[in-house]
CSV table of C-alpha atoms in Angstrom, one decimal:
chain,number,residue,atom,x,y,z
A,1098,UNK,CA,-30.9,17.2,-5.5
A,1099,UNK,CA,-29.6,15.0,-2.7
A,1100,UNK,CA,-26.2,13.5,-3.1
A,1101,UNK,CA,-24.7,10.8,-0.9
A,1102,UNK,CA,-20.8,9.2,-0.7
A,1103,UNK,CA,-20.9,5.7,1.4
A,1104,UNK,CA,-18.1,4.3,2.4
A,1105,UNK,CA,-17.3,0.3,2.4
A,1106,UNK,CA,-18.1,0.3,6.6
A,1107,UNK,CA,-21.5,1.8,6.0
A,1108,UNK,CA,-20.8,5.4,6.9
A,1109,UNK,CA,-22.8,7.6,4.9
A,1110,UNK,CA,-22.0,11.2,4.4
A,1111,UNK,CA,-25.3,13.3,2.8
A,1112,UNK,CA,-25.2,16.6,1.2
A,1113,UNK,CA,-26.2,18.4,-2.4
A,1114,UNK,CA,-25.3,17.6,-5.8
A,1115,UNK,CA,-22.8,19.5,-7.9
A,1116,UNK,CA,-21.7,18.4,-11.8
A,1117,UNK,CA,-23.3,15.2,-13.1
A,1118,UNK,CA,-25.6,12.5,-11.9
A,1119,UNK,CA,-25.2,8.8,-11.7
A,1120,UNK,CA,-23.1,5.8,-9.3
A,1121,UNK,CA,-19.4,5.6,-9.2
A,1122,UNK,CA,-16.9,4.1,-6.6
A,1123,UNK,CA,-13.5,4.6,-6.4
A,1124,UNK,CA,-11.0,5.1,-3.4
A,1125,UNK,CA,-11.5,7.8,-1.1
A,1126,UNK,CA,-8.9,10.2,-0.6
A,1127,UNK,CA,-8.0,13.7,0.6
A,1128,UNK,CA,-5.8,16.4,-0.9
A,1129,UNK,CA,-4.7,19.1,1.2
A,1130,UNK,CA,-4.5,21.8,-1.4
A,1131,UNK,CA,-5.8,25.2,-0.7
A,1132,UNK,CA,-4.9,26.3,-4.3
A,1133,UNK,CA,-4.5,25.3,-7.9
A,1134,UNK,CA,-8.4,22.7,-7.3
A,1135,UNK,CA,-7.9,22.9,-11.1
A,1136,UNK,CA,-5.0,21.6,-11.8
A,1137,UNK,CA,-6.0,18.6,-9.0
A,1138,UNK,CA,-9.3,17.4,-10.2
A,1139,UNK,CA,-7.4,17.1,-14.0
A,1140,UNK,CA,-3.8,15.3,-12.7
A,1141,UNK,CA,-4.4,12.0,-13.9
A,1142,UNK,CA,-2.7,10.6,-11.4
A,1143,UNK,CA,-6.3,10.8,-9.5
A,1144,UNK,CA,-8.1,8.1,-11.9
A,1145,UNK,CA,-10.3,5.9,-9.9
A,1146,UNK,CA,-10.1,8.0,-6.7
A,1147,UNK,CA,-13.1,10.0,-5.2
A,1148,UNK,CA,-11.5,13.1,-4.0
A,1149,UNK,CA,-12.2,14.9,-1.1
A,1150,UNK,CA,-11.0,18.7,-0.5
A,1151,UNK,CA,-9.5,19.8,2.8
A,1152,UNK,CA,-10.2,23.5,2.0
A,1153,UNK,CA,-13.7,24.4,2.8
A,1154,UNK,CA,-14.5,26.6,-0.3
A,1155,UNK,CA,-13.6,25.2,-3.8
A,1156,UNK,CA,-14.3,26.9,-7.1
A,1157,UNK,CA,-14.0,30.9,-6.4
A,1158,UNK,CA,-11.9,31.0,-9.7
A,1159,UNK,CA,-14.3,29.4,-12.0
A,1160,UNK,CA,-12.7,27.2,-14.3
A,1161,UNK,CA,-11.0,27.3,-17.7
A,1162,UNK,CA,-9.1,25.0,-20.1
A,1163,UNK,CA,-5.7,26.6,-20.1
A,1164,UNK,CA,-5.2,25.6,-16.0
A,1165,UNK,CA,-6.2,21.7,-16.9
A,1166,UNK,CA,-3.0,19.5,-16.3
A,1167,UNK,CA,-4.7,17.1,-18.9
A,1168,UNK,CA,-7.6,16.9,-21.5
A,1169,UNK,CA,-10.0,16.1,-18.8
A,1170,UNK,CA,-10.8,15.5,-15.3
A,1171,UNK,CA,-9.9,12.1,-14.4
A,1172,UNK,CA,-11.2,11.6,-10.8
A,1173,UNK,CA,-14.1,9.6,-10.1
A,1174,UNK,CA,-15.8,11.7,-7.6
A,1175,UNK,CA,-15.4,15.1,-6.0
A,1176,UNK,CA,-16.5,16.1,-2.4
A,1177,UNK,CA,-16.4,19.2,-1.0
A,1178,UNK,CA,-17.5,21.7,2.1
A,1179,UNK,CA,-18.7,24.5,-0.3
A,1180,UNK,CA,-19.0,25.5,-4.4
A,1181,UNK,CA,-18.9,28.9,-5.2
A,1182,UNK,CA,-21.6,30.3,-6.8
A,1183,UNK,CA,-20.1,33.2,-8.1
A,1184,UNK,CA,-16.5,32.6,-9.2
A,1185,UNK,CA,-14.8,36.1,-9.7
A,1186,UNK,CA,-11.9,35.8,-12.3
A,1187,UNK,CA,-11.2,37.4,-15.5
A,1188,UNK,CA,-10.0,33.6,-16.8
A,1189,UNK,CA,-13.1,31.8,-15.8
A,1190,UNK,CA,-14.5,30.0,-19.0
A,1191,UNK,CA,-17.2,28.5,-16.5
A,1192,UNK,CA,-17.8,27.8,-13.0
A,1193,UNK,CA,-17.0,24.9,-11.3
A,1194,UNK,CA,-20.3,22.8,-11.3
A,1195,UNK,CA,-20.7,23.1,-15.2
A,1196,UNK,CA,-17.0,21.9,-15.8
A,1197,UNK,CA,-17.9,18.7,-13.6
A,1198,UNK,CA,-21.0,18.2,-15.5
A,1199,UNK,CA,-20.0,18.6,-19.2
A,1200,UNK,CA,-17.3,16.2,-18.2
A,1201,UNK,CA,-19.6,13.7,-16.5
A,1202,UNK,CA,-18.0,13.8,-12.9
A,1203,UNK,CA,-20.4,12.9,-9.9
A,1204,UNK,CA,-19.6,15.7,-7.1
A,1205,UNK,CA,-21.0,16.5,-3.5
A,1206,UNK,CA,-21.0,19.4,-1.4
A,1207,UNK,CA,-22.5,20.2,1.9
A,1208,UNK,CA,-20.1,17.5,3.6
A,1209,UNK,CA,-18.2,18.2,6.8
A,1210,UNK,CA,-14.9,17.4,4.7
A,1211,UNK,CA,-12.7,18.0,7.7
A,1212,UNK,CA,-14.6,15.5,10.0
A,1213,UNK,CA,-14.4,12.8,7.0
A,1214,UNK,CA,-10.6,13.5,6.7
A,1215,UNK,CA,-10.3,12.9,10.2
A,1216,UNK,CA,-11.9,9.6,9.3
A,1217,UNK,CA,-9.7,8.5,6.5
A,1218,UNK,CA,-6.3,9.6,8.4
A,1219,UNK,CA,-7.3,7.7,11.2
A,1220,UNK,CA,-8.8,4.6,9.7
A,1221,UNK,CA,-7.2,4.8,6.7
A,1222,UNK,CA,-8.1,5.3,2.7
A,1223,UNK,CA,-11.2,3.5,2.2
A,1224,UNK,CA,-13.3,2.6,-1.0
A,1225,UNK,CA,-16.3,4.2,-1.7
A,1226,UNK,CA,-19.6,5.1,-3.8
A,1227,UNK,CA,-20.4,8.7,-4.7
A,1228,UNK,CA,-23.7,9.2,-5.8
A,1229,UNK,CA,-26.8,11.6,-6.9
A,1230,UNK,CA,-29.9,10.7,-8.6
A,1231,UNK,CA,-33.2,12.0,-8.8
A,1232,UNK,CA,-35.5,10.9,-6.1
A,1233,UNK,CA,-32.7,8.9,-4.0
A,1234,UNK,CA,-32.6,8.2,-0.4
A,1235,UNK,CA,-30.6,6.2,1.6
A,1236,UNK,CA,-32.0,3.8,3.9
A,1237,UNK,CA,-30.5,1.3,5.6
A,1238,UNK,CA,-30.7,-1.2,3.0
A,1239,UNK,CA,-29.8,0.8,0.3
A,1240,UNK,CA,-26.3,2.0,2.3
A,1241,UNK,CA,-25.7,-1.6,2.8
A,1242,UNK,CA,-25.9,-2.3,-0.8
A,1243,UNK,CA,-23.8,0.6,-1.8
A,1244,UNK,CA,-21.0,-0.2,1.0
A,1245,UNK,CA,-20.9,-4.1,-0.7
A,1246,UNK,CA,-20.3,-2.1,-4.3
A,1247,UNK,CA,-17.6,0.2,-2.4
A,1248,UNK,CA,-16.3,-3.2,-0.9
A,1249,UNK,CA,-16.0,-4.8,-4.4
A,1250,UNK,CA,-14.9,-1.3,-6.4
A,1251,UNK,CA,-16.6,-2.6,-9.7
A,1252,UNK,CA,-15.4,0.8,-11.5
A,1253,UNK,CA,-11.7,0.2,-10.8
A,1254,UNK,CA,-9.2,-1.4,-12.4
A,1255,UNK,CA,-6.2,-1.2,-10.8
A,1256,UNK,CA,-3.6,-2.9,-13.5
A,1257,UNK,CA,-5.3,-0.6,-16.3
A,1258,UNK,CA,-4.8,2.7,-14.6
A,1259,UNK,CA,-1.4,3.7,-16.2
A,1260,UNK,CA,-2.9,2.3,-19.8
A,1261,UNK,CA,-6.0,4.5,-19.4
A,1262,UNK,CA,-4.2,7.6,-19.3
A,1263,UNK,CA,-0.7,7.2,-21.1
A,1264,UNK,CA,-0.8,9.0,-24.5
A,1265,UNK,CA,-1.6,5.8,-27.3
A,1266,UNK,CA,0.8,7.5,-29.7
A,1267,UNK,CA,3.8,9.2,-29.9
A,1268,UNK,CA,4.7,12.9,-30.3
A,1269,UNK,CA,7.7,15.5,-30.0
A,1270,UNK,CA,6.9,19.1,-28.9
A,1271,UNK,CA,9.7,22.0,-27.9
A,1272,UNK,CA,12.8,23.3,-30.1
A,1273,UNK,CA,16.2,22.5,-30.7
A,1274,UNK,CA,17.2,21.8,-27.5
A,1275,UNK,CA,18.3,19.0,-25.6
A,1276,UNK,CA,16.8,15.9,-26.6
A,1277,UNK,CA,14.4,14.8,-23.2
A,1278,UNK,CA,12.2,12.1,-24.1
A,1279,UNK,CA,9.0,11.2,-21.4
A,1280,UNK,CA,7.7,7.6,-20.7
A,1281,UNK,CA,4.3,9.1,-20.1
A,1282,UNK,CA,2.3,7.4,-16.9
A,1283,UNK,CA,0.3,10.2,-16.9
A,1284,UNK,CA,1.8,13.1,-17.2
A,1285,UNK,CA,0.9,16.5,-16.4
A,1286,UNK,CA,1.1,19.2,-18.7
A,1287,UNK,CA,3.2,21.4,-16.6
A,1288,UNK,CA,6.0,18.8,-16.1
A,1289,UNK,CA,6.2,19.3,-19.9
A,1290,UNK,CA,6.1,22.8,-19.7
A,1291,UNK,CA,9.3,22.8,-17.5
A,1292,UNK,CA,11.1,21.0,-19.8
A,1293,UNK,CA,10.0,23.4,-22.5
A,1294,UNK,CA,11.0,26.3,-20.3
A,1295,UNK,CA,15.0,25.4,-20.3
A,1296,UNK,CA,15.1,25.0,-24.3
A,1297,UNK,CA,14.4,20.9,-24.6
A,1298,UNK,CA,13.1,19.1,-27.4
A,1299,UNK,CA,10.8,16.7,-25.9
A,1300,UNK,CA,9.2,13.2,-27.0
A,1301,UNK,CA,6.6,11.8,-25.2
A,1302,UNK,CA,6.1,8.0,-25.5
A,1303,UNK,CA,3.0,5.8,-24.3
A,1304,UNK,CA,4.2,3.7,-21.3
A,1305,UNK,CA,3.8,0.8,-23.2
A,1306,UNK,CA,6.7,2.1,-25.2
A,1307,UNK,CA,9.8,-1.1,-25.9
A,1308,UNK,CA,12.8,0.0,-25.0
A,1309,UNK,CA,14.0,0.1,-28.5
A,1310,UNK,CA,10.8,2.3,-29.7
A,1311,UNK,CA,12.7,4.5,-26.4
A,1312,UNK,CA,16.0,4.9,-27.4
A,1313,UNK,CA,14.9,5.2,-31.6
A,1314,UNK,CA,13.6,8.7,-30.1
A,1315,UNK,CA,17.3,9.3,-29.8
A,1316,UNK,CA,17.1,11.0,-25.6
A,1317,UNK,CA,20.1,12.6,-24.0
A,1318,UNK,CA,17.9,11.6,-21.1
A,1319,UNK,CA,14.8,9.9,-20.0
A,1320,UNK,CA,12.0,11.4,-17.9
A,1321,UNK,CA,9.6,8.8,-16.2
A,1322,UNK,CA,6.4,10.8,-15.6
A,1323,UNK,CA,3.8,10.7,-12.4
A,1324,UNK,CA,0.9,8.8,-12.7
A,1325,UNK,CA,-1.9,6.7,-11.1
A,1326,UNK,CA,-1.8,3.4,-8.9
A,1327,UNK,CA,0.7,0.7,-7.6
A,1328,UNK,CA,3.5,0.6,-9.7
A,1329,UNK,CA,3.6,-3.4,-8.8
A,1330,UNK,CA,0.6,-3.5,-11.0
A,1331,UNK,CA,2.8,-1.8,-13.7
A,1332,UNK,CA,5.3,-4.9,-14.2
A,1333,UNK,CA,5.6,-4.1,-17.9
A,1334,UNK,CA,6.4,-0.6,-16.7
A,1335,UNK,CA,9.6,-1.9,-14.6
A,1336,UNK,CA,10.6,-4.1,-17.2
A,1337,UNK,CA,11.4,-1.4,-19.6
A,1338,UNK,CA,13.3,0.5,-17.3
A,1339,UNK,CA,15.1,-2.6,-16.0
A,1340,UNK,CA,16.5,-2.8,-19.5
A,1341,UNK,CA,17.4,1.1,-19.9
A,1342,UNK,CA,19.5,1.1,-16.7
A,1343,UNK,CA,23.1,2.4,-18.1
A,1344,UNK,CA,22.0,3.6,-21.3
A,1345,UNK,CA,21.0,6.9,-20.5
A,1346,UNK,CA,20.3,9.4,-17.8
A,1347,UNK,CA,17.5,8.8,-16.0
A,1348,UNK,CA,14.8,10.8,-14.0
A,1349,UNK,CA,12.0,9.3,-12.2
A,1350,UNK,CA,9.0,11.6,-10.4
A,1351,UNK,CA,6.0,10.2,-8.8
A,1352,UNK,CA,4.8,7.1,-9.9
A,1353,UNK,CA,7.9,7.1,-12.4
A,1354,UNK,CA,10.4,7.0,-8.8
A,1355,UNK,CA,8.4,4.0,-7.2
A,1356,UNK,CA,9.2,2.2,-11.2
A,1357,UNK,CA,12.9,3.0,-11.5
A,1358,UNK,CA,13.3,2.0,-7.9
A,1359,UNK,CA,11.6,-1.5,-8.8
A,1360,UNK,CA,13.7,-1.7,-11.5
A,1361,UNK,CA,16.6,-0.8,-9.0
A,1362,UNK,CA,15.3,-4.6,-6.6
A,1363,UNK,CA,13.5,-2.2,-4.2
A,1364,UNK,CA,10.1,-2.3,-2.6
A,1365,UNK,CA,7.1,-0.3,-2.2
A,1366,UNK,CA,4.3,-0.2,0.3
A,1367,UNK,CA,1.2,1.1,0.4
A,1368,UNK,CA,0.8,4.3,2.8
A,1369,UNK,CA,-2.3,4.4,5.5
A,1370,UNK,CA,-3.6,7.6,3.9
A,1371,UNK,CA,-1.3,8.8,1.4
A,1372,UNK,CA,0.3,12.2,0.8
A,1373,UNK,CA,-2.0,14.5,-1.5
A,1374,UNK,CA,-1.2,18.5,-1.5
A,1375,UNK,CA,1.0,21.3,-2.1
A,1376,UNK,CA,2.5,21.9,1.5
A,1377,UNK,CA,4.8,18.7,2.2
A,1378,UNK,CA,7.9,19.7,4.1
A,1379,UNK,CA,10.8,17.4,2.4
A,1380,UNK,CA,14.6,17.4,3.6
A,1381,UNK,CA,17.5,16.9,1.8
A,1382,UNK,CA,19.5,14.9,3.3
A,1383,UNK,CA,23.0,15.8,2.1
A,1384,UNK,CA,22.4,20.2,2.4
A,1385,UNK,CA,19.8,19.6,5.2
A,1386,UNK,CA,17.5,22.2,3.1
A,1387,UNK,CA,14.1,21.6,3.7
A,1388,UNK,CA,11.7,22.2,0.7
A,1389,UNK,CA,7.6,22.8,0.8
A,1390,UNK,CA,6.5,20.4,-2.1
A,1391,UNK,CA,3.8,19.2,-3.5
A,1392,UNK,CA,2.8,15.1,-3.6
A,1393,UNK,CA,0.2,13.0,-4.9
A,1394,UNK,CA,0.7,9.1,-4.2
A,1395,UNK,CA,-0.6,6.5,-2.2
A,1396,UNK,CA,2.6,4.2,-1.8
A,1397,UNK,CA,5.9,4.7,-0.7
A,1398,UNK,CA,9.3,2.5,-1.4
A,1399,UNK,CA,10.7,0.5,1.6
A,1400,UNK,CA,13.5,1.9,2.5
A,1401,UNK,CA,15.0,-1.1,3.7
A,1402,UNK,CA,14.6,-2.8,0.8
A,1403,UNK,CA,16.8,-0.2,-0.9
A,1404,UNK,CA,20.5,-2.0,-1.3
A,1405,UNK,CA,23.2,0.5,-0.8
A,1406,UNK,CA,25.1,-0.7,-3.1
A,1407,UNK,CA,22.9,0.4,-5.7
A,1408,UNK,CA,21.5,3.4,-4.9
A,1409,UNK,CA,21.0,5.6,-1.3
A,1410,UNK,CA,17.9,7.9,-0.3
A,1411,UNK,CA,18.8,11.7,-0.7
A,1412,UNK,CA,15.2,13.3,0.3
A,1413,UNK,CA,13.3,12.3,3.1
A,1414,UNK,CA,9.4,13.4,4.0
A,1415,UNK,CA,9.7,15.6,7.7
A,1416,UNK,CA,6.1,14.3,8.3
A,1417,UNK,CA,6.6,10.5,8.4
A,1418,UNK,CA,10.3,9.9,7.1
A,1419,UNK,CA,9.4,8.0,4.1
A,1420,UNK,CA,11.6,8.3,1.3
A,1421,UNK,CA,10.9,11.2,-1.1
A,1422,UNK,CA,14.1,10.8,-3.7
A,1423,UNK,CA,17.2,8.5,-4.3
A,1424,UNK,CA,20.7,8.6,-6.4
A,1425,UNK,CA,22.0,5.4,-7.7
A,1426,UNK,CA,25.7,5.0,-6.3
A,1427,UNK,CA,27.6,5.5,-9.8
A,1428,UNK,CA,25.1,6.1,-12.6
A,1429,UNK,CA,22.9,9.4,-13.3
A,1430,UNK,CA,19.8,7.8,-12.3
A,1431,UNK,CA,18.0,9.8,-9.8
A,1432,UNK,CA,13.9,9.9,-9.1
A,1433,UNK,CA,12.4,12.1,-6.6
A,1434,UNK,CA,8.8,11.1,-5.1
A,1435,UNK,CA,7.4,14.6,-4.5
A,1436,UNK,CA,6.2,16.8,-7.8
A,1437,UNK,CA,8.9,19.7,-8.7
A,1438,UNK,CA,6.5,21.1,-11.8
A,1439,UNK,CA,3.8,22.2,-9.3
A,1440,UNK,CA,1.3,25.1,-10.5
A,1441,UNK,CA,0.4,26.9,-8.6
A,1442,UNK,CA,2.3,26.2,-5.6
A,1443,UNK,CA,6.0,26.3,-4.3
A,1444,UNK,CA,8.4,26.5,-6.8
A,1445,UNK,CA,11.4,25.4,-4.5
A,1446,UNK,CA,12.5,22.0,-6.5
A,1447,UNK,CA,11.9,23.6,-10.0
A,1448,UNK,CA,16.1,23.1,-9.6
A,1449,UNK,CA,15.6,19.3,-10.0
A,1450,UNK,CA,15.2,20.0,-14.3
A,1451,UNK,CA,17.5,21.9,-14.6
A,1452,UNK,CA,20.2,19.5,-12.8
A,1453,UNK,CA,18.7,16.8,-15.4
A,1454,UNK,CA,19.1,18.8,-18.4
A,1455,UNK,CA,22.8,19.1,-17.2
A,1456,UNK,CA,23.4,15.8,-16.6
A,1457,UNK,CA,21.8,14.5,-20.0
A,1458,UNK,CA,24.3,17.2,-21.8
A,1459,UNK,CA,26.8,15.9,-19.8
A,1460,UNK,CA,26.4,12.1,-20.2
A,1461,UNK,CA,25.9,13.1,-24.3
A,1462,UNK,CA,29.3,14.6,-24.7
């Protein structure tokens, strides 16, 4: 079956089908993983997003339930070069065009994905319509309908992105340990794991949480979790941790950095193409050590909207210099933009837990 993604200038990329049938837009982006395609189609922070792979062959593992960062795939379109047709792993549950199906996610291969990326670094991320049904071809007035639908994004809802995939309730998993608790924006399994891993006893509360539901959890320190979208669409979000500045120790990653540094009277902007992979060079600025990291986000904060008598940037990206981490000037608050729970991939920042833990036992005696 034919599959087609058009993006909102008209361009229309053709190739096969792979996983389910049916319309769906979303903003196209690129990831430039060459491992762990698992782990990327199910980190939620990839709601609403058609994703397009770098790497030309995708799927050579198969695909199995224990690798998923979250219950299911929340992308809303995956293109690709090449699916494997025989994945080779003693894990594989299934390969890679059943997973997308029995989860209801559109995918495309047969695209010249490098040539597209080309496109979207040097135009920028654009909206789009993946699709594949029986019997479709694209003419020129049928691309100029789906290019208006990319225009419009009727799929998207950018100020529900966080609600769709926070947890609705809470829950508390992990020993006796240090008490961590999570604001969940869409958090990925193996950012829990880590915490599990040094002995914690972690709470995970929906990102609608109060501050008082918060701190009734009784933390030693507060994780705020990666997830999907603008943060600026997340004002409740920044509220919350407006009012927790002082009380405890906080940690912000992804999505969770961009909040606390809102809640801090910074800015953020929206990047021309976003960083997406697991090979991001990032410098620390006080060691000069230079870490290979892995990133998922669209928007950056403004460094020079970042008052240093608050806080001061302490990781900086080598590709572009945006800020990738700051310190507030005299409270343990910290958030780091780039994702130290990666897996697979470097483990180079896994460091940044630990120094959390440490500080939440030391702010708690």
């Amino acid at each position: 079956m034919r599959a087609y993604l058009v993006l909102e200038d008209g361009t229309v990329y053709e190739g096969s089908a792979v996983g389910a049938t049916g319309v769906m837009s979303g903003e196209v982006v690129f990831t430039t993983c060459m491992t762990g395609y698992l782990e990327a189609l199910t980190d939620p922070t990839f709601i609403g997003q058609i994703v397009v792979m770098t790497y030309p062959l995708i799927g050579n593992c198969g695909a199995n339930e224990e690798d998923m960062e979250s219950v299911k795939p929340a992308l809303h379109g995956l293109v690709v070069k090449e699916v494997s047709k025989c994945p080779s792993n003693w894990r594989s549950q299934e390969d890679l065009h059943e997973m997308l199906g029995r989860y209801g996610v559109i995918g495309l291969e047969g695209v010249d994905t490098r040539s597209l990326t080309r496109k979207l670094r040097s135009v920028g991320t654009m909206k789009g319509v993946i699709c594949s049904l029986p019997d479709l071809a694209i003419n020129s007035s049928t691309a100029a309908e789906l290019a208006e639908m990319a225009r419009q994004c009727p799929h998207v809802d950018r100020a529900a992105l966080i609600r769709q995939v926070t947890t609705k309730k809470p829950y508390t998993i992990g020993g006796d340990g240090y008490r961590i608790t999570v604001i969940d924006y869409g958090v990925k399994r193996s950012l829990l794991r880590c915490l599990l891993d040094l002995g914690c006893r972690v709470t995970v509360m929906p990102a609608t949480a109060t501050p008082c539901e918060i701190l009734e959890s009784e933390p030693q320190g507060i994780l705020l979790s990666n997830g999907p979208g603008d943060p600026r669409d997340a004002g409740y979000a920044v509220d919350t941790v407006r009012e927790l500045i002082g009380l405890k120790p906080l940690l912000g990653i992804g999505i969770g950095h961009q909040i606390l540094c809102l809640a801090l009277g910074a800015d953020v902007q929206k990047l021309k193409y976003g960083h997406r992979g697991e090979n991001h060079p990032v410098k620390e600025l006080a060691t000069g050590r230079v870490f290979i990291t892995s990133q998922n986000h669209g928007y950056t904060v403004n460094q020079e909207t970042i008052d240093p008598g608050v806080a001061y940037v302490t990781h900086v990206s080598l590709n572009d210099g945006t800020v990738e981490g700051i310190r507030h000037c005299s409270l343990p608050i910290a958030s780091i933009q780039f994702h130290p729970q990666v897996s697979p991939g470097s483990h180079d920042t896994r460091f940044v837990f630990r120094r959390f833990v440490a500080e939440a036992a030391r702010f708690a005696s």
